[in-house]
CSV table of C-alpha atoms and ligand atoms in Angstrom, one decimal:
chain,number,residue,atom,x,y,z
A,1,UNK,CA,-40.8,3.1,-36.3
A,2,UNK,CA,-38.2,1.2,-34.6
A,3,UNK,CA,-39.3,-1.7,-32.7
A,4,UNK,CA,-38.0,-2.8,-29.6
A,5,UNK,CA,-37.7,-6.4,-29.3
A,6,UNK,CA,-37.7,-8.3,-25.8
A,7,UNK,CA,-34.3,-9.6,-26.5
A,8,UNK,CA,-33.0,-6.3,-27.4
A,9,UNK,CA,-34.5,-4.8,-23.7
A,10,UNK,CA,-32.9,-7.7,-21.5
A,11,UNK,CA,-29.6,-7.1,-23.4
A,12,UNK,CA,-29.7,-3.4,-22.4
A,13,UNK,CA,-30.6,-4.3,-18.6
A,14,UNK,CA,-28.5,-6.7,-18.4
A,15,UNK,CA,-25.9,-4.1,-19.6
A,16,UNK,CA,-27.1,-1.2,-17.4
A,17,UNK,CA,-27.4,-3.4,-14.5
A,18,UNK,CA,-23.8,-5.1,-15.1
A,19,UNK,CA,-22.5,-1.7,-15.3
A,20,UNK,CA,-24.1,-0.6,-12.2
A,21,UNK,CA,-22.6,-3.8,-10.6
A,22,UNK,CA,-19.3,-2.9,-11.8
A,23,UNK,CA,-19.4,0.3,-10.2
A,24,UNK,CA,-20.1,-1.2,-6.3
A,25,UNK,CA,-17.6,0.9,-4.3
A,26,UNK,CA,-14.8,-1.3,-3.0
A,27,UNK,CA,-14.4,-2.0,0.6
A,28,UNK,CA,-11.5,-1.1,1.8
A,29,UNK,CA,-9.4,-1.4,5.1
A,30,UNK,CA,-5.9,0.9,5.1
A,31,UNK,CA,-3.2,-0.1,7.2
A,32,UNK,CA,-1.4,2.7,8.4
A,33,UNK,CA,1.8,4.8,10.5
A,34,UNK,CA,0.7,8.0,9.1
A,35,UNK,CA,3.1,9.2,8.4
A,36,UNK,CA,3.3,12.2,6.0
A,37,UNK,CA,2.6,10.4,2.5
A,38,UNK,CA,0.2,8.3,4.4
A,39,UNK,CA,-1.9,11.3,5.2
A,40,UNK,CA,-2.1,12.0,0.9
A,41,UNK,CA,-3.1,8.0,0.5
A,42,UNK,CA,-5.7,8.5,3.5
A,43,UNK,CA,-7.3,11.4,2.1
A,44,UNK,CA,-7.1,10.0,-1.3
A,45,UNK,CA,-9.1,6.9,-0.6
A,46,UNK,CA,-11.7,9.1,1.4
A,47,UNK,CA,-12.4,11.5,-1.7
A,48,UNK,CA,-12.9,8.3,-4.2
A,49,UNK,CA,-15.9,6.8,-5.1
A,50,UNK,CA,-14.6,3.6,-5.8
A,51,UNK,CA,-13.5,3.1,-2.1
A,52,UNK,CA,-16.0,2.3,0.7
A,53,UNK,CA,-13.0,2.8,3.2
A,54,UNK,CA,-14.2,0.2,6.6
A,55,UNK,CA,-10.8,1.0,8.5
A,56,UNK,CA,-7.8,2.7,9.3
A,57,UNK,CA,-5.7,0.3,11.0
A,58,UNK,CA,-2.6,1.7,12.3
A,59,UNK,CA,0.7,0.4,12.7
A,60,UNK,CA,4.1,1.8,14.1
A,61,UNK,CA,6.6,3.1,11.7
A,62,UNK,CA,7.2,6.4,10.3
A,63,UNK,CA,6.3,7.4,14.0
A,64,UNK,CA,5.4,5.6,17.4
A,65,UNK,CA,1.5,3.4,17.5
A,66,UNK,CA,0.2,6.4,20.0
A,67,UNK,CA,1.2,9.1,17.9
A,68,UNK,CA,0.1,7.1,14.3
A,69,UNK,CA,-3.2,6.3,16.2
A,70,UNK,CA,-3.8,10.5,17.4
A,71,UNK,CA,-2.8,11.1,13.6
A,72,UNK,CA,-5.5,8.6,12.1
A,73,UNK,CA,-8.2,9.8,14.4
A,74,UNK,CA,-7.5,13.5,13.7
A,75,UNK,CA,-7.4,12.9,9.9
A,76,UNK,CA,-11.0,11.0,10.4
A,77,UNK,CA,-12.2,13.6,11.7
A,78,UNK,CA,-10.6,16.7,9.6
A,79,UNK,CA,-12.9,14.7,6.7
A,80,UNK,CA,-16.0,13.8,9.0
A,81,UNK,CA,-15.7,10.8,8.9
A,82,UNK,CA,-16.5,9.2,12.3
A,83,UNK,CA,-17.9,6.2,10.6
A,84,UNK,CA,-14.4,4.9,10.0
A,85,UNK,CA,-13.2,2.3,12.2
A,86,UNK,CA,-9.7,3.5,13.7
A,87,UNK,CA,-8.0,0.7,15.8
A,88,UNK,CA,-4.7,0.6,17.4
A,89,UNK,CA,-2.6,-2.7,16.4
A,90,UNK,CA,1.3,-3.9,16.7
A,91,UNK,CA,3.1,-1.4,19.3
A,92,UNK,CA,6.5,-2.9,17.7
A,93,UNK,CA,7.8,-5.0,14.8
A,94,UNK,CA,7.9,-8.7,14.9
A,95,UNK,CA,11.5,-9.2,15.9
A,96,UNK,CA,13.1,-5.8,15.9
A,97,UNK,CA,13.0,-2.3,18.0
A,98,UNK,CA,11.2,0.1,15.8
A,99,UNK,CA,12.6,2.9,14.1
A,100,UNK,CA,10.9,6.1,13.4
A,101,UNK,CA,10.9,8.5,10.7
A,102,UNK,CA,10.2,11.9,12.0
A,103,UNK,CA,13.5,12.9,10.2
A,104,UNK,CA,11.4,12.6,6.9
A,105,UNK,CA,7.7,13.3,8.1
A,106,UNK,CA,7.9,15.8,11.3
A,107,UNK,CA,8.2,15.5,14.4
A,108,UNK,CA,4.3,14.5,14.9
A,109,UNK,CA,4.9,12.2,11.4
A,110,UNK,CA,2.2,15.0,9.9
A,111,UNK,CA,4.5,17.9,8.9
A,112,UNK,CA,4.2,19.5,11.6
A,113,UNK,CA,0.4,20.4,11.1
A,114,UNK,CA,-1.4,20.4,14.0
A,115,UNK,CA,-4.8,19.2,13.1
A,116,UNK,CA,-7.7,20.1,15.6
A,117,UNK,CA,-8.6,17.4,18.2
A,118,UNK,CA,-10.7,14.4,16.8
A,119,UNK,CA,-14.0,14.5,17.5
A,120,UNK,CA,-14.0,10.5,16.2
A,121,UNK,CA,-13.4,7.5,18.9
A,122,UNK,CA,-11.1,4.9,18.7
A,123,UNK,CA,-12.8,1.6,17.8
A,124,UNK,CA,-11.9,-0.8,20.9
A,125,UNK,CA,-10.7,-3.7,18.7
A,126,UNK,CA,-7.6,-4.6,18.2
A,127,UNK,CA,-6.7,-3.8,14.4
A,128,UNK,CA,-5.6,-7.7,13.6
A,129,UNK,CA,-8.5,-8.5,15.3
A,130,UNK,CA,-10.9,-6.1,13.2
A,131,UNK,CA,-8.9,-7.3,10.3
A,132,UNK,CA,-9.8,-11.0,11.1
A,133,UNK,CA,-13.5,-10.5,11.9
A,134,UNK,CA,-13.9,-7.6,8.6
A,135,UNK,CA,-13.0,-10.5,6.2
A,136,UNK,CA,-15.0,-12.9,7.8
A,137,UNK,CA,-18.3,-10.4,7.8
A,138,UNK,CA,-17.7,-9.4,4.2
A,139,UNK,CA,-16.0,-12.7,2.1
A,140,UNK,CA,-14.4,-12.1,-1.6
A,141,UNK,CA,-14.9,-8.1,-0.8
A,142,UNK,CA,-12.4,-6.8,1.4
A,143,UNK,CA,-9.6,-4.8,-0.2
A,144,UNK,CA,-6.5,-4.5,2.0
A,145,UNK,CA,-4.0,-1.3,1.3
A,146,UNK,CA,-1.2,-1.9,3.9
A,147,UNK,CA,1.2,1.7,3.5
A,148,UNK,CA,3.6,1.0,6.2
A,149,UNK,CA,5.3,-2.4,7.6
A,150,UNK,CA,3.0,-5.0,7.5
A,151,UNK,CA,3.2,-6.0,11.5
A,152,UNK,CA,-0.7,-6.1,11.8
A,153,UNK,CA,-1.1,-7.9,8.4
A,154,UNK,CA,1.4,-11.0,9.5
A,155,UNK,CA,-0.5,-11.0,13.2
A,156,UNK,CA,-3.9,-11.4,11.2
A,157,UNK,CA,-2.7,-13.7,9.0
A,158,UNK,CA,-0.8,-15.8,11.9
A,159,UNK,CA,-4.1,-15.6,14.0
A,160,UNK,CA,-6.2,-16.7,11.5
A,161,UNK,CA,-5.2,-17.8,8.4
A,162,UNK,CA,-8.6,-18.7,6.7
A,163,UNK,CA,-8.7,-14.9,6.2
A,164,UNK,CA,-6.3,-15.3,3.4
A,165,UNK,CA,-8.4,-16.6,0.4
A,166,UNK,CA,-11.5,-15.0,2.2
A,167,UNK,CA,-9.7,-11.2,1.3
A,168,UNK,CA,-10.4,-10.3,-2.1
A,169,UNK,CA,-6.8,-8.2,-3.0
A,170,UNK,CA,-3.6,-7.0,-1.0
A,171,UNK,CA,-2.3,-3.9,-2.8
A,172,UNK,CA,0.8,-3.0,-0.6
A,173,UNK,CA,3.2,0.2,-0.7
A,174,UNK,CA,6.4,-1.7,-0.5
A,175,UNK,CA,9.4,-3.3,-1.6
A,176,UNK,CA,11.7,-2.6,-4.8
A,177,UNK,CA,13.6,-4.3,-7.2
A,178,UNK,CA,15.8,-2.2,-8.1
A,179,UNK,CA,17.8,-1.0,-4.6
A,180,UNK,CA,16.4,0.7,-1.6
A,181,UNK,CA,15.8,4.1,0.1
A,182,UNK,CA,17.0,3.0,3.3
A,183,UNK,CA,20.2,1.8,2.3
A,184,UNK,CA,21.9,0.0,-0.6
A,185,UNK,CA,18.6,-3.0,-0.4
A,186,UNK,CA,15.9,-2.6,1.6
A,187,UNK,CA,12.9,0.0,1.1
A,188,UNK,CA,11.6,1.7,4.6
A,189,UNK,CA,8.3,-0.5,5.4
A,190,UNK,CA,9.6,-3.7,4.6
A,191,UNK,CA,13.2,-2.9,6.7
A,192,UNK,CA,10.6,-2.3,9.4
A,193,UNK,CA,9.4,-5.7,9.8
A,194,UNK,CA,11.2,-8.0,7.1
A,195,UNK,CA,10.0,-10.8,9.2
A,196,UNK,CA,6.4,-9.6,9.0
A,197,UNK,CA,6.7,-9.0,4.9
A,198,UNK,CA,8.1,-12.6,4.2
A,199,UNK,CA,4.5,-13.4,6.1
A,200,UNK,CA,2.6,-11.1,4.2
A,201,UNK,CA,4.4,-12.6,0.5
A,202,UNK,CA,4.4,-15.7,1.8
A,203,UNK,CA,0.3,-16.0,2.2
A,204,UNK,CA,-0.9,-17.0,-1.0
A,205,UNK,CA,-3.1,-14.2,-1.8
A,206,UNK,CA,-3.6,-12.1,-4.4
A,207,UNK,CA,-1.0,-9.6,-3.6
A,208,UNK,CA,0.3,-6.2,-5.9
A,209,UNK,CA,3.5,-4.9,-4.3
A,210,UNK,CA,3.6,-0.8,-5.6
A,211,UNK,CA,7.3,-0.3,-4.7
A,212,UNK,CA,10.0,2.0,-5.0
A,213,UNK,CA,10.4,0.8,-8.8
A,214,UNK,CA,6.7,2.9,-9.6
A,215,UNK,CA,6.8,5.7,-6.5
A,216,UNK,CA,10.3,7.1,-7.7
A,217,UNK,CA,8.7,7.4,-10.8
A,218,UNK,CA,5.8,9.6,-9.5
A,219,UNK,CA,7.2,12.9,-8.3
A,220,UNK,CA,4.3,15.6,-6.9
A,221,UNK,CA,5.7,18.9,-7.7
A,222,UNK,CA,4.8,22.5,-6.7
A,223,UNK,CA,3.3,23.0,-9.8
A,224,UNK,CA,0.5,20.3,-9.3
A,225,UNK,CA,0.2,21.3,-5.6
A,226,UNK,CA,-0.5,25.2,-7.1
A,227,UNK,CA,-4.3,23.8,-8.3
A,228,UNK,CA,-4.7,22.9,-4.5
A,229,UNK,CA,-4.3,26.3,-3.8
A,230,UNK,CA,-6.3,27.8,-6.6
A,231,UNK,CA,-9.1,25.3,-5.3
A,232,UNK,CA,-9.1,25.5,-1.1
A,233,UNK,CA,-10.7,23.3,1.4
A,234,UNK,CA,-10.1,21.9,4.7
A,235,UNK,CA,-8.7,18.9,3.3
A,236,UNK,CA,-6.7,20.4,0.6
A,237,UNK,CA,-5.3,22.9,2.4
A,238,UNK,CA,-4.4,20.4,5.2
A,239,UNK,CA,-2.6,18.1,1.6
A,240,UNK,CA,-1.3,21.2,0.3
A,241,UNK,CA,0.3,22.1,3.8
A,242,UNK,CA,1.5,18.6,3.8
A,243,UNK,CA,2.9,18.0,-0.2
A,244,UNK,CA,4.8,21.6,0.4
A,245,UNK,CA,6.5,19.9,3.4
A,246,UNK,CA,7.5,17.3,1.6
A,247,UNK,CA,8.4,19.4,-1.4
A,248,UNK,CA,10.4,21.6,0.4
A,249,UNK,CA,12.5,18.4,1.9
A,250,UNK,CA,13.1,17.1,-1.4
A,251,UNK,CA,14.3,20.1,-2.6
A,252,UNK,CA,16.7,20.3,0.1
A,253,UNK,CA,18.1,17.1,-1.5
A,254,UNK,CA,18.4,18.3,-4.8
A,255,UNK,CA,15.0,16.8,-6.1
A,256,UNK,CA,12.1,19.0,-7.9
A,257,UNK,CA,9.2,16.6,-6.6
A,258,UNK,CA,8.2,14.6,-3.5
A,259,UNK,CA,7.9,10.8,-4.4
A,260,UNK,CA,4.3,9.5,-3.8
A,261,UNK,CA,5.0,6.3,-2.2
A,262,UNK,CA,1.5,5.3,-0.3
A,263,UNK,CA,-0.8,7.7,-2.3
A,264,UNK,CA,0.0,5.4,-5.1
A,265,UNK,CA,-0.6,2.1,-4.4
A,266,UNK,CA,-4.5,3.6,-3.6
A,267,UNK,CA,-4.4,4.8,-7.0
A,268,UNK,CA,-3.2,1.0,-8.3
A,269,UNK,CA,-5.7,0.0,-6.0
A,270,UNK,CA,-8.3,2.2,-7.5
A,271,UNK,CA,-7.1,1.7,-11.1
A,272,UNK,CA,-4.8,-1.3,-12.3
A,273,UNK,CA,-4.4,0.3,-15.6
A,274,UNK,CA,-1.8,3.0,-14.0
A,275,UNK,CA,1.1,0.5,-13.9
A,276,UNK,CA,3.0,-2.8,-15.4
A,277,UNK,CA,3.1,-5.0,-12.9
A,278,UNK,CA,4.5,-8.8,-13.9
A,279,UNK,CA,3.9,-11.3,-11.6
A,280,UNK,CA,7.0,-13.1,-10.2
A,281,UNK,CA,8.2,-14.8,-7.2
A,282,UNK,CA,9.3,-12.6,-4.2
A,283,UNK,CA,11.1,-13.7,-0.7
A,284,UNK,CA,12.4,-11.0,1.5
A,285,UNK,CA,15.5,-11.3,2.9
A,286,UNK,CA,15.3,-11.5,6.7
A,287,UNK,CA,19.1,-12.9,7.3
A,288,UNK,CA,21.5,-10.9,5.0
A,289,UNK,CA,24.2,-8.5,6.6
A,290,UNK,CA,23.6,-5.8,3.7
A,291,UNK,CA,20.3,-7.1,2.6
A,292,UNK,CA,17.9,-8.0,5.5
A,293,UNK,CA,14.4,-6.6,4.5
A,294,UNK,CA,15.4,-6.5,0.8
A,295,UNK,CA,12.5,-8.1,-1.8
A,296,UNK,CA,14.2,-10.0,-3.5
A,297,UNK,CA,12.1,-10.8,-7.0
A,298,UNK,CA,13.0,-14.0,-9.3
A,299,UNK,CA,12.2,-12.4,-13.1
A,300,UNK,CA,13.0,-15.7,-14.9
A,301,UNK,CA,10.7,-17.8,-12.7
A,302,UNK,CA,13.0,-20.7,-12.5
A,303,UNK,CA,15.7,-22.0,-10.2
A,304,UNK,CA,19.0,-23.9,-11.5
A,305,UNK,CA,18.8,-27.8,-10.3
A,306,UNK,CA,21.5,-28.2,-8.5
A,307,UNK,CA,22.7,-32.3,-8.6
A,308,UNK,CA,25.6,-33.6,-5.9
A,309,UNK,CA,28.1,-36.5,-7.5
A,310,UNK,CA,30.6,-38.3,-6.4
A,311,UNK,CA,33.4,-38.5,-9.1
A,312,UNK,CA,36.9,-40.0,-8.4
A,313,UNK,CA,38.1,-36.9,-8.4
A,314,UNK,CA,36.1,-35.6,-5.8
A,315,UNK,CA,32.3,-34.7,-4.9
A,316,UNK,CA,30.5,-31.7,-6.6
A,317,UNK,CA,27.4,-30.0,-8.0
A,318,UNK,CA,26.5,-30.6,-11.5
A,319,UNK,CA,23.0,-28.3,-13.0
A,320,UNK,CA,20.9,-30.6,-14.2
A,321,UNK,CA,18.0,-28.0,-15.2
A,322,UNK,CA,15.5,-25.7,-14.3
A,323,UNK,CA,13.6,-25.8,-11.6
A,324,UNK,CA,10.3,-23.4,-12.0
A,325,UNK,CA,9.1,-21.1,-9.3
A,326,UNK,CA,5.7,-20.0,-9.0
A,327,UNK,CA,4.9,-15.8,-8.9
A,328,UNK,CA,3.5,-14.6,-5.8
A,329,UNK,CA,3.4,-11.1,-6.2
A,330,UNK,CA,2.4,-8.9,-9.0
A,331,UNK,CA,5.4,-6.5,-9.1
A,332,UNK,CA,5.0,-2.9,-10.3
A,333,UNK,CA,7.3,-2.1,-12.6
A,334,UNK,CA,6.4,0.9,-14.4
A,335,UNK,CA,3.5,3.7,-14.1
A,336,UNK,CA,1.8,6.6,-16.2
A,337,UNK,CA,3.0,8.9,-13.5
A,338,UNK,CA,1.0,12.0,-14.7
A,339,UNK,CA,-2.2,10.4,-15.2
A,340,UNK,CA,-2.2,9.3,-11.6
A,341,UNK,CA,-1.0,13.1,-10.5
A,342,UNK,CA,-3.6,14.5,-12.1
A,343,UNK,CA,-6.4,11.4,-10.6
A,344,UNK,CA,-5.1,12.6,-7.1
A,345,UNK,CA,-4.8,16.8,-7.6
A,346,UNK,CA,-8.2,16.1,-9.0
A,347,UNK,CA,-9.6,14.2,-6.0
A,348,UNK,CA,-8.2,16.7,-3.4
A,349,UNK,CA,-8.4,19.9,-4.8
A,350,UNK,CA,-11.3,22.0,-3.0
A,351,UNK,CA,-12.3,19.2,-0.4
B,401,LIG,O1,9.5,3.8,1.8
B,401,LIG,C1,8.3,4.6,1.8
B,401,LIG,C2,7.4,4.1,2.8
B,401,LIG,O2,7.9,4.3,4.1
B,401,LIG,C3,6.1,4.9,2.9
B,401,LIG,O3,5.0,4.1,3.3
B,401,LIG,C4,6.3,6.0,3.9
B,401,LIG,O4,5.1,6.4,4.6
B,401,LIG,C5,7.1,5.2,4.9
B,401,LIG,O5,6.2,4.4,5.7
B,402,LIG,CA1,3.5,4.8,5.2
């Protein structure tokens, strides 16, 4: 008969229990401009156990604050989930007019889907605000998943920046180190607000940056939207009337798949394991002609030292060594693309 000693017990609680612990749901704020792929991240988070999601906080981008705000409080509501705190923020970037993207994302930034009215309320704070106080009420837990410019971030930060080693992990959709989608440098939510990103990279937090480097890599294509449909739902209908959208724009442009930009940095959020992400040091660019709002990413970690001396023959610069620069950002460089595909067609499908 096998005997079952004390120590042999406590092991096994402390293993059940530690397990348990490890499973605690993650809270979670989103930062927002839904926005078409924003919609796929939003609804995402919401059908994950992982994610306790506190907040949508939105933020102007792919279309005006008023119309990002209607958008958030329709999707809320579309999944029931009047529980979520949805606050208006930034009306405008930091230093710049705003552009808008209903080009790529619709003229209501949702594909053109009109949802029914929202039967959730807007929470009266104002998002940097609910930001501030979040971290504050919940220390070393809050996760903070910014998909568009990072306006409201910087203003919480600025306001108050004890927040910054109070918030547990930034995981933004941003950036890229290897050319933009906006132009030859900069990717769409850091062009936004370049001012507002150098903030954000700036802080000192823990901070993943899920760029263009990992979201061109990760291409939804009709065939994994096909399961939605074999599978309905309110909210997977709504995702499958959205990916075709999106599908059907990036076959207009010669592509096969629709590049899944904010879903993805929830799914790095959710699971680290998805992607490669080195850590190295990252400014963005707020001054360059053709670079403003570029990330620019230092892969050697070092600087040349740069000397001045005077010789008879006239004053110059002479490198003396390396100088090292400390990482800021953990930068995604590659992703198992169908293994985070199949995570979200397997999260949406019948919802
Ligand atoms: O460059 C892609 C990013 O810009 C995504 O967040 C998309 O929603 C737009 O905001
Ligand atoms: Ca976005």
């Amino acid at each position: 008969m096998w005997k079952l000693s004390w120590k042999s017990l406590t092991v096994c609680a402390v293993c059940l229990f530690g397990s348990l612990a490890l499973s605690e749901p993650r809270k979670v704020i989103i930062d927002t401009d839904p926005g078409t792929d924003d919609a796929m991240a939003i609804m995402l988070a919401l059908n994950s156990p992982e994610f306790d999601v506190r907040a949508l906080t939105v933020v102007p981008g792919n279309v005006t604050a008023a119309q990002g705000l209607d958008n958030a409080l329709r999707m809320v509501s579309l999944a029931n989930r009047c529980d979520i705190a949805v606050a208006a923020g930034a009306q405008h970037p930091l230093f710049q007019k705003l552009i808008t993207a209903e080009f790529w994302h619709g003229k209501n930034g949702l594909a053109n889907i009109e949802l029914p009215p929202s039967k959730c309320k807007v929470d009266p704070r104002w998002a940097p605000d609910l930001i501030v106080q979040m971290v504050h009420e919940n220390p070393h837990e809050i996760t903070l998943v910014p998909v568009g410019p990072l306006t409201n971030i910087a203003l919480a930060v600025e306001k108050d920046p004890s927040i910054v080693p109070l918030v547990k992990e930034v995981v933004i959709m941003g950036g890229s180190i290897s050319g933009g989608n906006v132009n030859a440098s900069a990717e769409a939510n850091i062009y936004n607000d370049p001012e507002a990103a150098q903030i954000v990279f700036q802080a000192g937090w823990p901070l993943t940056m899920v760029g263009l480097d990992v979201g061109d890599k990760t291409l939804l294509t009709r065939k994994h939207i096909e399961a939605l449909k074999r599978n309905p739902g309110p909210i997977s209908d709504f995702i499958y009337k959205v990916a075709d959208f999106l599908i059907a724009l990036s076959e207009k442009f010669g592509d096969s798949g629709t590049p899944m930009y904010d879903p993805l940095a929830v799914g790095v959020a959710i699971d680290p394991t998805l992607v490669k992400a080195p850590a190295m040091h990252v400014d963005v660019e707020t001054r360059g002609e053709f670079t403003r709002g570029e990330t620019v990413a230092n892969r050697r970690g070092a600087i040349e030292r740069n000397v001045l001396h005077h010789f008879p023959d006239g004053d110059r610069y002479v490198i003396e060594g390396l100088d090292k620069v400390d990482a800021n950002v953990k930068v995604c460089t590659d992703v198992n693309a169908e293994r985070f595909l199949q995570m979200f067609v397997s999260r949406i499908q019948g919802k």
